[in-house]
Coordinates of C-alpha atoms and ligand atoms in Angstrom, one line a residue:
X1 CA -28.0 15.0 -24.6
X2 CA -27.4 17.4 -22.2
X3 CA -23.6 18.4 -21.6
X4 CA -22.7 19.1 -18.0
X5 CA -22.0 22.4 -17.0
X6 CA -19.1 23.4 -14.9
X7 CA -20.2 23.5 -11.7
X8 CA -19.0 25.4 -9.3
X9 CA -20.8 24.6 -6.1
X10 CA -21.2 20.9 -6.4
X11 CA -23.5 19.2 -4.1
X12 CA -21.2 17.2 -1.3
X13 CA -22.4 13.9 -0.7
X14 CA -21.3 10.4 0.5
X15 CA -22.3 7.4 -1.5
X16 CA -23.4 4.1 0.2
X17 CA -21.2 1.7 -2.1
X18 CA -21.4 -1.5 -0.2
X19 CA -21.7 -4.5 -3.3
X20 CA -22.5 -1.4 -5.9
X21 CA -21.0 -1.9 -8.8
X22 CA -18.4 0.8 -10.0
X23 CA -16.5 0.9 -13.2
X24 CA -13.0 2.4 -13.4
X25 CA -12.4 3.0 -17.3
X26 CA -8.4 2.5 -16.8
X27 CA -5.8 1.3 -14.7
X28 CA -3.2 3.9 -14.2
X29 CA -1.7 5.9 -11.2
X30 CA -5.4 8.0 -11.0
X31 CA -7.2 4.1 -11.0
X32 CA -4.6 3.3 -8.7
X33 CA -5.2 5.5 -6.1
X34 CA -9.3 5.8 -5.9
X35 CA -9.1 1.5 -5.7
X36 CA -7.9 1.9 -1.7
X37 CA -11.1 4.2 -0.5
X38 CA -13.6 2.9 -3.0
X39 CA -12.9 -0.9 -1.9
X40 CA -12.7 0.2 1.5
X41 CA -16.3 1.4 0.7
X42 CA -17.2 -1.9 0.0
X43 CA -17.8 -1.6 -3.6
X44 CA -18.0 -4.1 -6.3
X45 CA -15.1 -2.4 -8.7
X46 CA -15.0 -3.0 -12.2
X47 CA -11.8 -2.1 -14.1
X48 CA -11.6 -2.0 -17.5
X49 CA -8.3 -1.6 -19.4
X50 CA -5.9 -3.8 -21.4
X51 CA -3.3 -2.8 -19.4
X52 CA -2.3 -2.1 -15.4
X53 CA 0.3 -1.1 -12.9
X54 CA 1.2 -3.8 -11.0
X55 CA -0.6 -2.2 -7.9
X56 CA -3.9 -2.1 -10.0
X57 CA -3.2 -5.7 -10.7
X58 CA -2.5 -6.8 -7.5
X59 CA -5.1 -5.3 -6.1
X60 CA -7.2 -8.2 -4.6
X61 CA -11.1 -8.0 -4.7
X62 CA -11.3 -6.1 -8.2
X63 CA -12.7 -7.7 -11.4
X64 CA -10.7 -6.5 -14.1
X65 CA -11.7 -6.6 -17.4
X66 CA -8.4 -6.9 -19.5
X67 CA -9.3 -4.9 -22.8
X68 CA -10.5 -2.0 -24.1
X69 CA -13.6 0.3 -22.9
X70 CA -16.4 -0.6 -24.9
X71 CA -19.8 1.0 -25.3
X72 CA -22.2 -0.7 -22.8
X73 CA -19.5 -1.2 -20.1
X74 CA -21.1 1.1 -18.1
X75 CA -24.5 -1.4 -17.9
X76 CA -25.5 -1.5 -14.0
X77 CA -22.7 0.8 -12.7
X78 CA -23.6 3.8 -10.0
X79 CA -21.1 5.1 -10.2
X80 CA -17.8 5.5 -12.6
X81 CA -14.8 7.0 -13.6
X82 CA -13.4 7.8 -17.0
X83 CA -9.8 8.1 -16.5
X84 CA -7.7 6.5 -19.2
X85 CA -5.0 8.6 -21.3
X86 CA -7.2 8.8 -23.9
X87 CA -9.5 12.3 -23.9
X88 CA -11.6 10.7 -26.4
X89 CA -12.3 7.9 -24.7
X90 CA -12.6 9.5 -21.6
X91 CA -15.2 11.8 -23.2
X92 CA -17.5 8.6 -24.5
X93 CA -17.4 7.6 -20.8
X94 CA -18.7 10.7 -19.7
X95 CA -21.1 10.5 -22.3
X96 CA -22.3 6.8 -21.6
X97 CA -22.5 7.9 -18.0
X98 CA -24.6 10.8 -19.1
X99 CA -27.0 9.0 -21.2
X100 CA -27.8 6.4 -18.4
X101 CA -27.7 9.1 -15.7
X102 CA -24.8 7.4 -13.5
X103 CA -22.4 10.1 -12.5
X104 CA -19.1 9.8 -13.7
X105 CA -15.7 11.6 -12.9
X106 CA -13.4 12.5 -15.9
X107 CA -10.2 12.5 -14.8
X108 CA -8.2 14.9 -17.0
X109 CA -11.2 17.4 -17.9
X110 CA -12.7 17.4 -14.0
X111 CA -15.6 20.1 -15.3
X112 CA -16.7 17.8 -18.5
X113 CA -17.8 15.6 -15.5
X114 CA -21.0 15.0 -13.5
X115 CA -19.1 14.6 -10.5
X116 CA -15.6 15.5 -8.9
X117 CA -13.3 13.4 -6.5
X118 CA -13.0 15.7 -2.9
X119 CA -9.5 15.8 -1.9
X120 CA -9.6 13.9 0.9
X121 CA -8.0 12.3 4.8
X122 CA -9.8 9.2 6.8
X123 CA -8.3 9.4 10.2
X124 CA -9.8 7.5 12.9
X125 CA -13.0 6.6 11.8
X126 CA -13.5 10.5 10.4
X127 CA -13.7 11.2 7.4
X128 CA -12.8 14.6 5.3
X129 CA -13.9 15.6 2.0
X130 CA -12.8 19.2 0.5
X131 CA -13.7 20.8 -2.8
X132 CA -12.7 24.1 -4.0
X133 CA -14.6 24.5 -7.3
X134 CA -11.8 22.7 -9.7
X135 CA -8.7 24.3 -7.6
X136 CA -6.4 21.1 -6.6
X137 CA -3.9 22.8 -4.9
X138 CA -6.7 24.8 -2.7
X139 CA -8.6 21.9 -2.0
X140 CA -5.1 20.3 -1.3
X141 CA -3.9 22.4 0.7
X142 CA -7.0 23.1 2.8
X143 CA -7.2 19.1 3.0
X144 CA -3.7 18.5 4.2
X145 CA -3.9 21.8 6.8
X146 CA -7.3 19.5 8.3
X147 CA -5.4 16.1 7.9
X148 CA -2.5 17.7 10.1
X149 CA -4.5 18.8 12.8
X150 CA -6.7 15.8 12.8
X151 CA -3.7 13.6 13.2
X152 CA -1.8 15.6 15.6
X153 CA 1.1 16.6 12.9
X154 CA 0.6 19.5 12.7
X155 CA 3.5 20.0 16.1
X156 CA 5.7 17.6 13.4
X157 CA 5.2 19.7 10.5
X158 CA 8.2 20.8 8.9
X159 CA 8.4 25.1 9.3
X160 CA 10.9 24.7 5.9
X161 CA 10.2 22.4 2.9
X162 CA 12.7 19.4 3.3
X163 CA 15.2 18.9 0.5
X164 CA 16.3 15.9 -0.6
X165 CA 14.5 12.5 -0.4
X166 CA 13.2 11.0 3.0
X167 CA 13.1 7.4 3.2
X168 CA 9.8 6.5 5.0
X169 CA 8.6 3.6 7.1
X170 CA 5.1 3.5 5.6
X171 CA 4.1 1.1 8.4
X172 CA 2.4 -2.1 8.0
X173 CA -0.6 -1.1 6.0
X174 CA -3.1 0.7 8.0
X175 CA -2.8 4.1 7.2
X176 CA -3.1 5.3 10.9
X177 CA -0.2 2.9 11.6
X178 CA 2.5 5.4 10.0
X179 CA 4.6 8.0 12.1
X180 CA 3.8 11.5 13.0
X181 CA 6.9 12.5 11.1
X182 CA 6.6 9.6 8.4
X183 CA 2.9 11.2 7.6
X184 CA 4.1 14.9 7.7
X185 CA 6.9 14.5 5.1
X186 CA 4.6 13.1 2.6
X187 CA 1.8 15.6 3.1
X188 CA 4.5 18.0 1.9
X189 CA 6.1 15.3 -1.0
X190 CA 6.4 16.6 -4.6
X191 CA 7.3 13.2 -5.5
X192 CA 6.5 10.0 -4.3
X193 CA 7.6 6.8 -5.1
X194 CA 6.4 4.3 -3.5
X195 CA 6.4 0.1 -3.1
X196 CA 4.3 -1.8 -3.6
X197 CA 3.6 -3.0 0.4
X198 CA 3.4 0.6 0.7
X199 CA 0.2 1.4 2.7
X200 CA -2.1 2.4 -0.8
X201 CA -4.3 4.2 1.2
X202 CA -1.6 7.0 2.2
X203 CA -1.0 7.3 -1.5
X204 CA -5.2 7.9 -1.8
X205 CA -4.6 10.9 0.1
X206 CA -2.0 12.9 -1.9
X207 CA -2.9 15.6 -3.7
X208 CA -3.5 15.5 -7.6
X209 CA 0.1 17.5 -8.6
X210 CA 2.1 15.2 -6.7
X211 CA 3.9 12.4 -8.8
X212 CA 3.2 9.3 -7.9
X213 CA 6.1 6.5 -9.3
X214 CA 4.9 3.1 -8.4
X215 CA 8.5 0.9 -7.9
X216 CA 7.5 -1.8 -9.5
X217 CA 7.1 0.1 -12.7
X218 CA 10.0 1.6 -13.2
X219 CA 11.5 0.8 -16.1
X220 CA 14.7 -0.6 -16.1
X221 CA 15.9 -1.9 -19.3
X222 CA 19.5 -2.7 -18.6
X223 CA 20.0 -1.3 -15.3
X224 CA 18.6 -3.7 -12.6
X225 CA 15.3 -2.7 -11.0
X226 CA 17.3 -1.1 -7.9
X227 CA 19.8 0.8 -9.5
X228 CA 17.0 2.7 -11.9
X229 CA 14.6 3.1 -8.9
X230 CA 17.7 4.8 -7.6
X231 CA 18.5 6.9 -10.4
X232 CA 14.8 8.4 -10.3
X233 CA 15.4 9.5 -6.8
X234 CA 18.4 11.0 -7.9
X235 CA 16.7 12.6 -10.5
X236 CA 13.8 14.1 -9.0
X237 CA 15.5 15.2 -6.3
X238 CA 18.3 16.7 -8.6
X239 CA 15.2 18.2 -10.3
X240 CA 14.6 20.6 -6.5
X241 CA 12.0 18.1 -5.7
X242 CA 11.1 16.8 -2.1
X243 CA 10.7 13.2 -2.6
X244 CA 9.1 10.5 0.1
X245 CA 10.4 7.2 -1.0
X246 CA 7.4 5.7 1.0
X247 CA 8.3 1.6 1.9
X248 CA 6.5 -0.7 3.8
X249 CA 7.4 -1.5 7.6
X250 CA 10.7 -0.2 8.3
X251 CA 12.7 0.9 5.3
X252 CA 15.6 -0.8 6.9
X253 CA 14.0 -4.4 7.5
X254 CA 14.2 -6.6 4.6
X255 CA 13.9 -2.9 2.4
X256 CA 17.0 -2.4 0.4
X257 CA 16.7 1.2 2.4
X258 CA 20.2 1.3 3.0
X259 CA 21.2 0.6 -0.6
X260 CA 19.2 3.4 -1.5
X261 CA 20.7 5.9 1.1
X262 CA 24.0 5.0 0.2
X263 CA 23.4 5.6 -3.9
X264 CA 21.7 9.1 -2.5
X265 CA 25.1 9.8 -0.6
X266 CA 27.3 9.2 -2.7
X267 CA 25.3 12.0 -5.0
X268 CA 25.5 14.0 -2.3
X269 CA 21.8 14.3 -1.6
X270 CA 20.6 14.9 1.5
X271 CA 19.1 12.2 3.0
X272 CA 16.0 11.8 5.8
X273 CA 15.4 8.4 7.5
X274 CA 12.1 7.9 9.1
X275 CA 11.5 4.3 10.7
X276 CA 8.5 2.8 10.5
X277 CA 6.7 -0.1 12.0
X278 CA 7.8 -3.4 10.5
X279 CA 5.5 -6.3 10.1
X280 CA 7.4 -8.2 11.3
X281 CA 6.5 -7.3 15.1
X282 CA 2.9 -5.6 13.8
X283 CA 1.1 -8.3 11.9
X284 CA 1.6 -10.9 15.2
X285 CA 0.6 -7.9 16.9
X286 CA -2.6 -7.2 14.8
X287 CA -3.3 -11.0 15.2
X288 CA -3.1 -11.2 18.8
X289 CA 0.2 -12.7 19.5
X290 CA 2.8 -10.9 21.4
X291 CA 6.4 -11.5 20.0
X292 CA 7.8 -12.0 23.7
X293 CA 5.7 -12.7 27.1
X294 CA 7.6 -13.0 30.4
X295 CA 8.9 -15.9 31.9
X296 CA 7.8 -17.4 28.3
X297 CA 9.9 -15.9 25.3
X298 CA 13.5 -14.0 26.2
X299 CA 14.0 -13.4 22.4
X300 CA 12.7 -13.0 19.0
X301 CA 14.0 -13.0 15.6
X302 CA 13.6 -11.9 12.3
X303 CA 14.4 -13.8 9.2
X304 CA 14.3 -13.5 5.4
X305 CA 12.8 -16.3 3.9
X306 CA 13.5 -15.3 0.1
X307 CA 15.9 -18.2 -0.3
X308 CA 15.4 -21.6 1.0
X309 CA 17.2 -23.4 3.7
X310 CA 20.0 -24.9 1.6
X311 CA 20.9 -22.5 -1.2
X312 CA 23.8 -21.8 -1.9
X313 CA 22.8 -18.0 -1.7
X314 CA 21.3 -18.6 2.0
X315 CA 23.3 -16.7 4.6
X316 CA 20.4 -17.8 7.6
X317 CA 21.6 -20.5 10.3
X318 CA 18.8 -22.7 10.3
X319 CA 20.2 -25.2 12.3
X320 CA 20.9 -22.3 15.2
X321 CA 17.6 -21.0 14.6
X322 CA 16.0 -24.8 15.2
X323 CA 17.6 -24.8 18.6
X324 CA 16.0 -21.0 19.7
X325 CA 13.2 -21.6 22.2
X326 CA 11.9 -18.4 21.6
X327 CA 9.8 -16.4 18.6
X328 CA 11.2 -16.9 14.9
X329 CA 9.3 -14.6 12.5
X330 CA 10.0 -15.3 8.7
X331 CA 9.0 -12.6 6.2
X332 CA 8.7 -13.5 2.5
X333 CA 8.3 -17.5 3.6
X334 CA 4.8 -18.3 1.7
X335 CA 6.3 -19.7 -1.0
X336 CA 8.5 -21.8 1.1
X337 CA 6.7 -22.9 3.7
X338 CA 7.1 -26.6 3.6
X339 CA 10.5 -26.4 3.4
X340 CA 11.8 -23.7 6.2
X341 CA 9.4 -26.0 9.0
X342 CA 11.5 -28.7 8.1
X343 CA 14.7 -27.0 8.5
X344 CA 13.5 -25.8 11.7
X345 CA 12.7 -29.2 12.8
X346 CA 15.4 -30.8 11.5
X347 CA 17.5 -28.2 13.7
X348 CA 15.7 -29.1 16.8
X349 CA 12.5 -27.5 17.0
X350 CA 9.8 -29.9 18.2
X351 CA 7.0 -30.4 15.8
X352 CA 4.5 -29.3 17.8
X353 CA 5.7 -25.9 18.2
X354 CA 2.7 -23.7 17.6
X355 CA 2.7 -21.6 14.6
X356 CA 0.8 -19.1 12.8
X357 CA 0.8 -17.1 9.7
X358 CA -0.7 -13.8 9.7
X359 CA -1.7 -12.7 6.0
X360 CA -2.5 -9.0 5.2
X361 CA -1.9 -7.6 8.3
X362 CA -3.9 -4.4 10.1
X363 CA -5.3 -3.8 6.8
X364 CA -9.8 -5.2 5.8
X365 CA -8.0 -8.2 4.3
X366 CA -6.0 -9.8 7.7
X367 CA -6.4 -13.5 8.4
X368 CA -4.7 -15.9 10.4
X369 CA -4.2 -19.7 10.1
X370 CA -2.8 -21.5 13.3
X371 CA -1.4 -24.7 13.3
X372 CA 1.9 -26.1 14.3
X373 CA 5.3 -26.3 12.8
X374 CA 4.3 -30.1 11.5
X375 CA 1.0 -28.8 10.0
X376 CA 1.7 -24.9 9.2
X377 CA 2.5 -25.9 5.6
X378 CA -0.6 -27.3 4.7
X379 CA -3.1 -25.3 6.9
X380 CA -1.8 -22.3 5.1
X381 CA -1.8 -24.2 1.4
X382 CA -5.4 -25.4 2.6
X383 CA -6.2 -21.8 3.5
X384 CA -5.0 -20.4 -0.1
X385 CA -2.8 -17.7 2.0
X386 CA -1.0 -15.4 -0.3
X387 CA 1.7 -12.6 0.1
X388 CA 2.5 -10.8 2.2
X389 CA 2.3 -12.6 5.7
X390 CA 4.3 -13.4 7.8
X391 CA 5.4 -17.2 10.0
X392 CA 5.4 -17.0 13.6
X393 CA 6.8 -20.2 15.2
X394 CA 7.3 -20.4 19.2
X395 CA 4.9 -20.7 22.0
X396 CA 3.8 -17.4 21.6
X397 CA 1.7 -17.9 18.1
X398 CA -0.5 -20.3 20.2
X399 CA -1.4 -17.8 22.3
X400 CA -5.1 -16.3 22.0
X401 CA -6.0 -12.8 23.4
X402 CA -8.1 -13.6 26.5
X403 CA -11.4 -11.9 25.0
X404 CA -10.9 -14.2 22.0
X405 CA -10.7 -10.7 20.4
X406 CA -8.1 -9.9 17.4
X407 CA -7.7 -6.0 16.8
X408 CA -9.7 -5.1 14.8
X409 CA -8.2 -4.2 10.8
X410 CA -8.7 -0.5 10.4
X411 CA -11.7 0.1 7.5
Ligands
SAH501 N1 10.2 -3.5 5.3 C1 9.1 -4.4 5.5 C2 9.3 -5.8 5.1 C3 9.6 -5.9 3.6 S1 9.8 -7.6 3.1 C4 8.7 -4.4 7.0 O1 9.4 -3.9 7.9 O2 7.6 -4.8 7.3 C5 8.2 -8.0 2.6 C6 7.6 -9.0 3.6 O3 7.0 -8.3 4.7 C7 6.4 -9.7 3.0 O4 6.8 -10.8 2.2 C8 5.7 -10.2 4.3 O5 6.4 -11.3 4.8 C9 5.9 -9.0 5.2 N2 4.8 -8.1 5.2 C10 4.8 -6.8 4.9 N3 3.5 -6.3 5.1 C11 2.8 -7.2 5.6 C12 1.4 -7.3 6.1 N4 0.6 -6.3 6.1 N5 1.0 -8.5 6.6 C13 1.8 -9.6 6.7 N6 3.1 -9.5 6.2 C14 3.6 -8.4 5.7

């Protein structure tokens, strides 16, 4: 067997994935962030490892195979990428790969591969790819000076390196649907610790030294989840790090941003608050239904469904909210449904009051189901919607754009 060479002029290509089968050997943070682009390619992505982050895991459209890498895993793939903590089984990857001539990337020895990951920015339809013969932060760099023209931040840039940690309205899930000013702080992040609604593909983009601490993952043991995701911003940014705590929507909408900003304080941390746009006004949006309409709507409003109507816990009016004629959007409702159109109705609101839940929204996976209040249950159980979406109930959610034409999710 031939072993590959370090090559220093690479030959710069884009690969035609659409339902070609890729292996991932792994399912950390590096598995983590190539899922975004290479299912956004259209690829059929294998990942094998007995273990996940819960954004690998989450991550619908995958096949993962929930054990160790195993010679012949490799069978049929085009394309792959050895990238587990192991060196030695990263380098039986590379050397399956090899032996079936399918290039693979190694993710901790880049040169002991037959092919490298470009750092890289998709704006608009365009995309960038920059190499700079195994120099990250070159490539990085040179890839984040492109990205900032290309996306008009470079007026937004910061001239100094923020201090602190900026608390960042990721947006709904397109990447394009971020700030100027969300998008320049994290191009210049040391750390980034992001949710797990936080657009993915944003993290694709970051360059290979910045940490990336996936929420959901940290652990806690005694502490509760919040307070130790609070300590690592503390930490880090005790540490002189900038860190983007990067949410999705608005850090301040149903995203404990305040909490966090308030732990920060009292540290005496500075603190950067970016909003972003929620879903709660985008994912209508993205499915064609305008939260207000003249002479139709005069309000909206915004409601947590993570505790039913009833609970003890439950600080929502339902009974006001079945007497509103105008938009009611319920964030974290899939769950519940059944029982938060009854409490609407029970508070008023006709039964045939259009509704509509929007699942996925701006991102290749949005759908809608429209039905009414009476039927919105169901249709959506019938549907098989899953988080995150979002309810719409008022006139407006029967509306359909006039060219029967939903914007388009970005790809
Ligand atoms: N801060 C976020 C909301 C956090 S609560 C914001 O402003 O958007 C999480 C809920 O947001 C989900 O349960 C879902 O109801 C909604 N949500 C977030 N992203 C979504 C998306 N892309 N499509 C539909 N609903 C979404």
């Amino acid at each position: 067997m031939t072993s590959a060479t370090p090559a220093r002029d690479p030959y710069l290509v884009g690969l035609d994935l659409r339902g070609r089968k890729v292996v991932l050997i792994g399912a950390g943070t590096v598995v983590q962030r190539r899922l975004p682009p290479l299912l956004a390619a259209g690829a059929d992505v294998h990942v094998v490892a007995p273990e996940a982050t819960p954004a690998v895991e989450s991550t619908p459209g995958i096949t993962w195979h929930r054990r160790e890498y195993a010679a012949g895993d490799l069978a049929g793939a085009w394309y792959a990428l050895a990238a587990t903590d192991d060196p030695d089984v990263n380098a039986r990857v590379v050397a399956e790969a090899e032996a079936q001539r399918t290039f693979c990337v190694r993710a901790d020895l880049a040169r002991e591969g037959t092919a490298v990951t470009p750092a890289t920015v998709a704006t608009d339809g365009l995309q960038v790819g920059v190499l700079a013969a195994g120099d990250h932060r070159r490539s990085a760099a040179v890839r984040n000076a492109l990205g900032a023209v290309l996306t008009g931040t470079e007026a937004a840039r910061p001239s100094r390196k923020p201090e602190g940690v900026a608390l960042v309205g990721g947006g709904p899930g397109d990447p394009d649907l971020i700030t100027v000013r969300g998008r320049a702080l994290l191009a210049v992040a040391d750390v980034v610790v992001a949710d797990r609604l936080a657009p993915p593909r944003l993290l694709a983009e970051l360059a290979p030294n910045v940490e990336v601490i996936d929420a959901a993952k940290v652990p806690y043991g005694r502490a509760m989840a919040q307070q130790a995701i609070n300590q690592v911003l503390i930490d880090r940014a005790r540490e002189g790090k900038f860190v983007v705590r990067l949410k999705g929507g608005d850090p301040y909408v149903f995203g404990r941003g305040y909490e966090e900003l308030e732990a920060l304080a009292a540290e005496g941390i500075p603190v950067t608050v970016v909003p972003g746009i929620t879903s709660s006004i985008a994912a209508p949006s993205a499915a064609g239904i305008p939260v207000t309409h003249r002479g139709v709507t005069h309000e909206f409003v915004v409601v947590s469904g993570h505790v039913p109507p009833g609970h003890p816990d439950s600080l929502v009016d339902w009974d006001a909210l079945g007497r509103l004629r105008g938009t009611v959007v319920v964030l974290m409702a899939v769950e519940r449904l059944g029982v938060i159109a009854d409490a609407l109705i029970a508070g008023g609101r006709s039964a045939d009051t259009p509704a509509a839940v929007v699942e996925n929204a701006t991102t290749g996976g949005q759908r809608t189901v429209r039905g009414t209040l009476a039927t919105i249950a169901a249709d959506a159980a019938a549907a098989e919607v899953k988080p995150p979406a979002v309810l719409v109930v008022g006139p407006v959610a029967g509306f359909t754009a006039p060219d029967a034409s939903e914007n388009p999710a970005a790809g």
